Protein backbone atom coordinates (compact mmCIF):
# COMPACT_ATOMS: atom_id res chain seq x y z
CA UNK A 1 0.00 0.00 0.00
CA UNK A 2 2.70 2.43 0.93
CA UNK A 3 5.02 1.53 -1.91
CA UNK A 4 3.56 3.57 -4.71
CA UNK A 5 3.27 6.88 -2.83
CA UNK A 6 6.82 6.36 -1.58
CA UNK A 7 8.11 5.78 -5.10
CA UNK A 8 6.35 8.91 -6.28
CA UNK A 9 7.78 10.88 -3.38
CA UNK A 10 11.29 9.66 -4.18
CA UNK A 11 10.92 10.47 -7.87
CA UNK A 12 9.62 13.92 -7.05
CA UNK A 13 12.48 14.48 -4.69
CA UNK A 14 15.05 13.37 -7.26
CA UNK A 15 13.48 15.67 -9.85
CA UNK A 16 13.56 18.64 -7.52
CA UNK A 17 17.13 17.86 -6.48
CA UNK A 18 18.25 17.94 -10.08
CA UNK A 19 16.46 21.20 -10.81
CA UNK A 20 18.00 22.85 -7.76
CA UNK A 21 21.51 21.68 -8.51
CA UNK A 22 23.54 18.55 -9.08
CA UNK A 23 24.70 17.33 -5.68
CA UNK A 24 27.17 14.86 -7.17
CA UNK A 25 28.93 17.62 -9.05
CA UNK A 26 28.62 19.81 -5.96
CA UNK A 27 30.49 17.23 -3.92
CA UNK A 28 33.28 17.17 -6.48
CA UNK A 29 33.54 20.96 -6.49
CA UNK A 30 33.42 21.16 -2.72
CA UNK A 31 36.01 18.48 -2.02
CA UNK A 32 38.46 19.77 -4.61
CA UNK A 33 38.23 23.38 -3.42
CA UNK A 34 39.83 25.02 -0.40
CA UNK A 35 36.48 25.28 1.38
CA UNK A 36 37.76 23.42 4.39
CA UNK A 37 40.82 25.60 4.87
CA UNK A 38 39.01 28.02 7.25
CA UNK A 39 36.41 25.75 8.82
CA UNK A 40 35.60 22.08 8.83
CA UNK A 41 32.31 20.44 8.01
CA UNK A 42 31.35 20.68 11.71
CA UNK A 43 30.10 24.25 11.13
CA UNK A 44 27.40 22.74 8.90
CA UNK A 45 26.03 20.56 11.67
CA UNK A 46 26.83 22.59 14.79
CA UNK A 47 23.82 23.10 17.07
CA UNK A 48 24.37 26.86 16.81
CA UNK A 49 24.85 26.95 13.06
CA UNK A 50 23.72 30.19 11.50
CA UNK A 51 22.17 28.94 8.31
CA UNK A 52 18.45 28.33 8.67
CA UNK A 53 17.19 27.90 5.13
CA UNK A 54 18.23 27.26 1.55
CA UNK A 55 18.34 30.92 0.65
CA UNK A 56 20.73 31.69 3.50
CA UNK A 57 22.84 28.70 2.48
CA UNK A 58 23.05 30.01 -1.07
CA UNK A 59 24.08 33.44 0.23
CA UNK A 60 26.72 31.99 2.56
CA UNK A 61 28.23 29.76 -0.13
CA UNK A 62 28.51 32.83 -2.37
CA UNK A 63 30.19 34.81 0.41
CA UNK A 64 32.66 32.05 1.16
CA UNK A 65 33.24 31.48 -2.54
CA UNK A 66 34.21 35.11 -3.01
CA UNK A 67 36.43 35.02 0.10
CA UNK A 68 38.22 32.16 -1.50
CA UNK A 69 38.23 33.63 -4.99
CA UNK A 70 36.97 30.34 -6.39
CA UNK A 71 34.68 32.28 -8.71
CA UNK A 72 32.22 29.47 -9.16
CA UNK A 73 29.56 29.98 -11.78
CA UNK A 74 25.96 30.27 -10.64
CA UNK A 75 25.28 26.68 -11.62
CA UNK A 76 28.29 25.54 -9.60
CA UNK A 77 27.04 27.48 -6.56
CA UNK A 78 23.71 25.69 -6.97
CA UNK A 79 25.46 22.33 -7.18
CA UNK A 80 27.44 22.97 -4.00
CA UNK A 81 24.31 24.20 -2.22
CA UNK A 82 22.51 21.02 -3.32
CA UNK A 83 25.38 18.90 -2.03
CA UNK A 84 25.67 20.68 1.33
CA UNK A 85 21.92 20.50 1.75
CA UNK A 86 21.73 16.82 0.89
CA UNK A 87 24.69 15.93 3.07
CA UNK A 88 24.32 18.25 6.06
CA UNK A 89 21.49 20.76 6.19
CA UNK A 90 18.56 18.72 4.87
CA UNK A 91 16.26 21.68 4.31
CA UNK A 92 13.14 20.93 2.31
CA UNK A 93 13.76 21.84 -1.32
CA UNK A 94 11.23 24.11 -3.03
CA UNK A 95 8.89 22.71 -5.67
C1 LIG B 1 38.47 32.66 4.20
C2 LIG B 1 37.94 31.66 5.13
C3 LIG B 1 36.78 30.79 4.60
C4 LIG B 1 36.80 29.97 3.50
C5 LIG B 1 37.96 29.70 2.58
C6 LIG B 1 35.49 29.38 3.41
N1 LIG B 1 34.70 29.81 4.44
FE1 LIG B 1 32.79 29.20 4.82
N2 LIG B 1 32.79 30.36 6.47
C7 LIG B 1 33.81 31.20 6.89
C8 LIG B 1 33.39 31.93 8.07
C9 LIG B 1 34.22 32.96 8.82
C10 LIG B 1 32.09 31.48 8.34
C11 LIG B 1 31.17 31.94 9.45
C12 LIG B 1 31.35 31.05 10.61
C13 LIG B 1 30.48 31.56 11.68
O1 LIG B 1 29.49 32.22 11.35
O2 LIG B 1 30.79 31.28 12.84
C14 LIG B 1 31.74 30.49 7.35
C15 LIG B 1 30.54 29.81 7.30
C16 LIG B 1 30.14 28.95 6.29
C17 LIG B 1 28.86 28.30 6.22
C18 LIG B 1 27.72 28.43 7.21
C19 LIG B 1 27.89 27.57 8.44
C20 LIG B 1 26.66 27.67 9.31
O3 LIG B 1 26.70 28.42 10.30
O4 LIG B 1 25.65 26.98 9.01
C21 LIG B 1 28.86 27.59 5.07
C22 LIG B 1 27.72 26.75 4.50
C23 LIG B 1 30.15 27.77 4.44
N3 LIG B 1 30.91 28.59 5.22
C24 LIG B 1 30.52 27.20 3.24
C25 LIG B 1 31.76 27.38 2.64
C26 LIG B 1 32.09 26.88 1.34
C27 LIG B 1 31.16 26.10 0.42
C28 LIG B 1 33.38 27.25 1.10
C29 LIG B 1 34.19 27.02 -0.18
C30 LIG B 1 33.74 27.83 -1.31
C31 LIG B 1 33.85 28.00 2.27
N4 LIG B 1 32.83 28.05 3.17
C32 LIG B 1 35.12 28.52 2.40
C33 LIG B 1 35.04 31.32 6.31
C34 LIG B 1 35.47 30.68 5.19
PDB file of C-alpha atoms and ligand atoms in Angstrom:
ATOM      1  CA  UNK A   1       0.000   0.000   0.000  1.00  0.00           C
ATOM      2  CA  UNK A   2       2.702   2.432   0.933  1.00  0.00           C
ATOM      3  CA  UNK A   3       5.017   1.534  -1.909  1.00  0.00           C
ATOM      4  CA  UNK A   4       3.560   3.568  -4.706  1.00  0.00           C
ATOM      5  CA  UNK A   5       3.265   6.881  -2.829  1.00  0.00           C
ATOM      6  CA  UNK A   6       6.819   6.365  -1.583  1.00  0.00           C
ATOM      7  CA  UNK A   7       8.113   5.776  -5.099  1.00  0.00           C
ATOM      8  CA  UNK A   8       6.347   8.912  -6.278  1.00  0.00           C
ATOM      9  CA  UNK A   9       7.780  10.876  -3.382  1.00  0.00           C
ATOM     10  CA  UNK A  10      11.290   9.656  -4.183  1.00  0.00           C
ATOM     11  CA  UNK A  11      10.922  10.467  -7.866  1.00  0.00           C
ATOM     12  CA  UNK A  12       9.624  13.915  -7.050  1.00  0.00           C
ATOM     13  CA  UNK A  13      12.480  14.481  -4.690  1.00  0.00           C
ATOM     14  CA  UNK A  14      15.052  13.368  -7.265  1.00  0.00           C
ATOM     15  CA  UNK A  15      13.484  15.669  -9.847  1.00  0.00           C
ATOM     16  CA  UNK A  16      13.561  18.644  -7.516  1.00  0.00           C
ATOM     17  CA  UNK A  17      17.126  17.858  -6.483  1.00  0.00           C
ATOM     18  CA  UNK A  18      18.246  17.943 -10.076  1.00  0.00           C
ATOM     19  CA  UNK A  19      16.463  21.200 -10.811  1.00  0.00           C
ATOM     20  CA  UNK A  20      17.999  22.853  -7.761  1.00  0.00           C
ATOM     21  CA  UNK A  21      21.512  21.683  -8.507  1.00  0.00           C
ATOM     22  CA  UNK A  22      23.542  18.552  -9.083  1.00  0.00           C
ATOM     23  CA  UNK A  23      24.697  17.331  -5.678  1.00  0.00           C
ATOM     24  CA  UNK A  24      27.174  14.859  -7.172  1.00  0.00           C
ATOM     25  CA  UNK A  25      28.932  17.619  -9.053  1.00  0.00           C
ATOM     26  CA  UNK A  26      28.622  19.810  -5.960  1.00  0.00           C
ATOM     27  CA  UNK A  27      30.486  17.233  -3.919  1.00  0.00           C
ATOM     28  CA  UNK A  28      33.285  17.169  -6.477  1.00  0.00           C
ATOM     29  CA  UNK A  29      33.536  20.961  -6.491  1.00  0.00           C
ATOM     30  CA  UNK A  30      33.425  21.164  -2.718  1.00  0.00           C
ATOM     31  CA  UNK A  31      36.006  18.477  -2.022  1.00  0.00           C
ATOM     32  CA  UNK A  32      38.456  19.770  -4.607  1.00  0.00           C
ATOM     33  CA  UNK A  33      38.226  23.383  -3.416  1.00  0.00           C
ATOM     34  CA  UNK A  34      39.826  25.018  -0.399  1.00  0.00           C
ATOM     35  CA  UNK A  35      36.483  25.277   1.380  1.00  0.00           C
ATOM     36  CA  UNK A  36      37.761  23.422   4.395  1.00  0.00           C
ATOM     37  CA  UNK A  37      40.822  25.603   4.873  1.00  0.00           C
ATOM     38  CA  UNK A  38      39.012  28.015   7.246  1.00  0.00           C
ATOM     39  CA  UNK A  39      36.414  25.755   8.820  1.00  0.00           C
ATOM     40  CA  UNK A  40      35.603  22.076   8.830  1.00  0.00           C
ATOM     41  CA  UNK A  41      32.306  20.444   8.009  1.00  0.00           C
ATOM     42  CA  UNK A  42      31.347  20.675  11.706  1.00  0.00           C
ATOM     43  CA  UNK A  43      30.102  24.247  11.134  1.00  0.00           C
ATOM     44  CA  UNK A  44      27.403  22.744   8.898  1.00  0.00           C
ATOM     45  CA  UNK A  45      26.029  20.558  11.666  1.00  0.00           C
ATOM     46  CA  UNK A  46      26.832  22.586  14.787  1.00  0.00           C
ATOM     47  CA  UNK A  47      23.823  23.099  17.073  1.00  0.00           C
ATOM     48  CA  UNK A  48      24.368  26.864  16.811  1.00  0.00           C
ATOM     49  CA  UNK A  49      24.853  26.948  13.058  1.00  0.00           C
ATOM     50  CA  UNK A  50      23.724  30.195  11.501  1.00  0.00           C
ATOM     51  CA  UNK A  51      22.174  28.938   8.308  1.00  0.00           C
ATOM     52  CA  UNK A  52      18.454  28.331   8.673  1.00  0.00           C
ATOM     53  CA  UNK A  53      17.194  27.903   5.130  1.00  0.00           C
ATOM     54  CA  UNK A  54      18.234  27.257   1.555  1.00  0.00           C
ATOM     55  CA  UNK A  55      18.336  30.922   0.647  1.00  0.00           C
ATOM     56  CA  UNK A  56      20.728  31.690   3.503  1.00  0.00           C
ATOM     57  CA  UNK A  57      22.837  28.704   2.482  1.00  0.00           C
ATOM     58  CA  UNK A  58      23.047  30.010  -1.065  1.00  0.00           C
ATOM     59  CA  UNK A  59      24.084  33.441   0.230  1.00  0.00           C
ATOM     60  CA  UNK A  60      26.724  31.994   2.563  1.00  0.00           C
ATOM     61  CA  UNK A  61      28.228  29.765  -0.130  1.00  0.00           C
ATOM     62  CA  UNK A  62      28.513  32.831  -2.370  1.00  0.00           C
ATOM     63  CA  UNK A  63      30.193  34.814   0.412  1.00  0.00           C
ATOM     64  CA  UNK A  64      32.662  32.050   1.159  1.00  0.00           C
ATOM     65  CA  UNK A  65      33.245  31.481  -2.544  1.00  0.00           C
ATOM     66  CA  UNK A  66      34.209  35.107  -3.006  1.00  0.00           C
ATOM     67  CA  UNK A  67      36.428  35.020   0.097  1.00  0.00           C
ATOM     68  CA  UNK A  68      38.223  32.157  -1.497  1.00  0.00           C
ATOM     69  CA  UNK A  69      38.232  33.628  -4.995  1.00  0.00           C
ATOM     70  CA  UNK A  70      36.974  30.345  -6.393  1.00  0.00           C
ATOM     71  CA  UNK A  71      34.676  32.279  -8.709  1.00  0.00           C
ATOM     72  CA  UNK A  72      32.221  29.468  -9.158  1.00  0.00           C
ATOM     73  CA  UNK A  73      29.558  29.980 -11.781  1.00  0.00           C
ATOM     74  CA  UNK A  74      25.963  30.274 -10.645  1.00  0.00           C
ATOM     75  CA  UNK A  75      25.277  26.675 -11.618  1.00  0.00           C
ATOM     76  CA  UNK A  76      28.286  25.540  -9.596  1.00  0.00           C
ATOM     77  CA  UNK A  77      27.037  27.478  -6.557  1.00  0.00           C
ATOM     78  CA  UNK A  78      23.709  25.691  -6.971  1.00  0.00           C
ATOM     79  CA  UNK A  79      25.459  22.330  -7.179  1.00  0.00           C
ATOM     80  CA  UNK A  80      27.444  22.966  -3.997  1.00  0.00           C
ATOM     81  CA  UNK A  81      24.309  24.202  -2.217  1.00  0.00           C
ATOM     82  CA  UNK A  82      22.508  21.025  -3.319  1.00  0.00           C
ATOM     83  CA  UNK A  83      25.377  18.904  -2.029  1.00  0.00           C
ATOM     84  CA  UNK A  84      25.670  20.683   1.325  1.00  0.00           C
ATOM     85  CA  UNK A  85      21.922  20.499   1.751  1.00  0.00           C
ATOM     86  CA  UNK A  86      21.732  16.821   0.887  1.00  0.00           C
ATOM     87  CA  UNK A  87      24.693  15.932   3.069  1.00  0.00           C
ATOM     88  CA  UNK A  88      24.324  18.254   6.058  1.00  0.00           C
ATOM     89  CA  UNK A  89      21.488  20.756   6.193  1.00  0.00           C
ATOM     90  CA  UNK A  90      18.565  18.717   4.873  1.00  0.00           C
ATOM     91  CA  UNK A  91      16.261  21.684   4.313  1.00  0.00           C
ATOM     92  CA  UNK A  92      13.142  20.934   2.313  1.00  0.00           C
ATOM     93  CA  UNK A  93      13.762  21.836  -1.324  1.00  0.00           C
ATOM     94  CA  UNK A  94      11.231  24.113  -3.027  1.00  0.00           C
ATOM     95  CA  UNK A  95       8.890  22.713  -5.667  1.00  0.00           C
TER      96      UNK A  95
HETATM   97  C1  LIG B   1      38.468  32.657   4.197  1.00  0.00           C
HETATM   98  C2  LIG B   1      37.944  31.658   5.130  1.00  0.00           C
HETATM   99  C3  LIG B   1      36.781  30.785   4.595  1.00  0.00           C
HETATM  100  C4  LIG B   1      36.800  29.974   3.503  1.00  0.00           C
HETATM  101  C5  LIG B   1      37.961  29.702   2.577  1.00  0.00           C
HETATM  102  C6  LIG B   1      35.491  29.381   3.414  1.00  0.00           C
HETATM  103  N1  LIG B   1      34.704  29.809   4.439  1.00  0.00           N
HETATM  104 FE1  LIG B   1      32.787  29.201   4.825  1.00  0.00          FE
HETATM  105  N2  LIG B   1      32.791  30.362   6.467  1.00  0.00           N
HETATM  106  C7  LIG B   1      33.805  31.203   6.892  1.00  0.00           C
HETATM  107  C8  LIG B   1      33.388  31.926   8.065  1.00  0.00           C
HETATM  108  C9  LIG B   1      34.219  32.956   8.815  1.00  0.00           C
HETATM  109  C10 LIG B   1      32.086  31.480   8.339  1.00  0.00           C
HETATM  110  C11 LIG B   1      31.167  31.939   9.453  1.00  0.00           C
HETATM  111  C12 LIG B   1      31.350  31.055  10.612  1.00  0.00           C
HETATM  112  C13 LIG B   1      30.483  31.556  11.676  1.00  0.00           C
HETATM  113  O1  LIG B   1      29.494  32.222  11.351  1.00  0.00           O
HETATM  114  O2  LIG B   1      30.792  31.281  12.840  1.00  0.00           O
HETATM  115  C14 LIG B   1      31.744  30.492   7.345  1.00  0.00           C
HETATM  116  C15 LIG B   1      30.538  29.813   7.301  1.00  0.00           C
HETATM  117  C16 LIG B   1      30.144  28.950   6.295  1.00  0.00           C
HETATM  118  C17 LIG B   1      28.864  28.298   6.222  1.00  0.00           C
HETATM  119  C18 LIG B   1      27.721  28.434   7.207  1.00  0.00           C
HETATM  120  C19 LIG B   1      27.892  27.566   8.441  1.00  0.00           C
HETATM  121  C20 LIG B   1      26.658  27.669   9.312  1.00  0.00           C
HETATM  122  O3  LIG B   1      26.703  28.421  10.300  1.00  0.00           O
HETATM  123  O4  LIG B   1      25.646  26.980   9.008  1.00  0.00           O
HETATM  124  C21 LIG B   1      28.858  27.591   5.072  1.00  0.00           C
HETATM  125  C22 LIG B   1      27.719  26.753   4.501  1.00  0.00           C
HETATM  126  C23 LIG B   1      30.146  27.767   4.436  1.00  0.00           C
HETATM  127  N3  LIG B   1      30.911  28.587   5.225  1.00  0.00           N
HETATM  128  C24 LIG B   1      30.523  27.204   3.240  1.00  0.00           C
HETATM  129  C25 LIG B   1      31.757  27.382   2.642  1.00  0.00           C
HETATM  130  C26 LIG B   1      32.094  26.884   1.340  1.00  0.00           C
HETATM  131  C27 LIG B   1      31.163  26.101   0.424  1.00  0.00           C
HETATM  132  C28 LIG B   1      33.381  27.252   1.096  1.00  0.00           C
HETATM  133  C29 LIG B   1      34.188  27.015  -0.184  1.00  0.00           C
HETATM  134  C30 LIG B   1      33.737  27.825  -1.306  1.00  0.00           C
HETATM  135  C31 LIG B   1      33.850  27.996   2.269  1.00  0.00           C
HETATM  136  N4  LIG B   1      32.830  28.055   3.167  1.00  0.00           N
HETATM  137  C32 LIG B   1      35.115  28.520   2.399  1.00  0.00           C
HETATM  138  C33 LIG B   1      35.041  31.322   6.313  1.00  0.00           C
HETATM  139  C34 LIG B   1      35.466  30.678   5.187  1.00  0.00           C
END
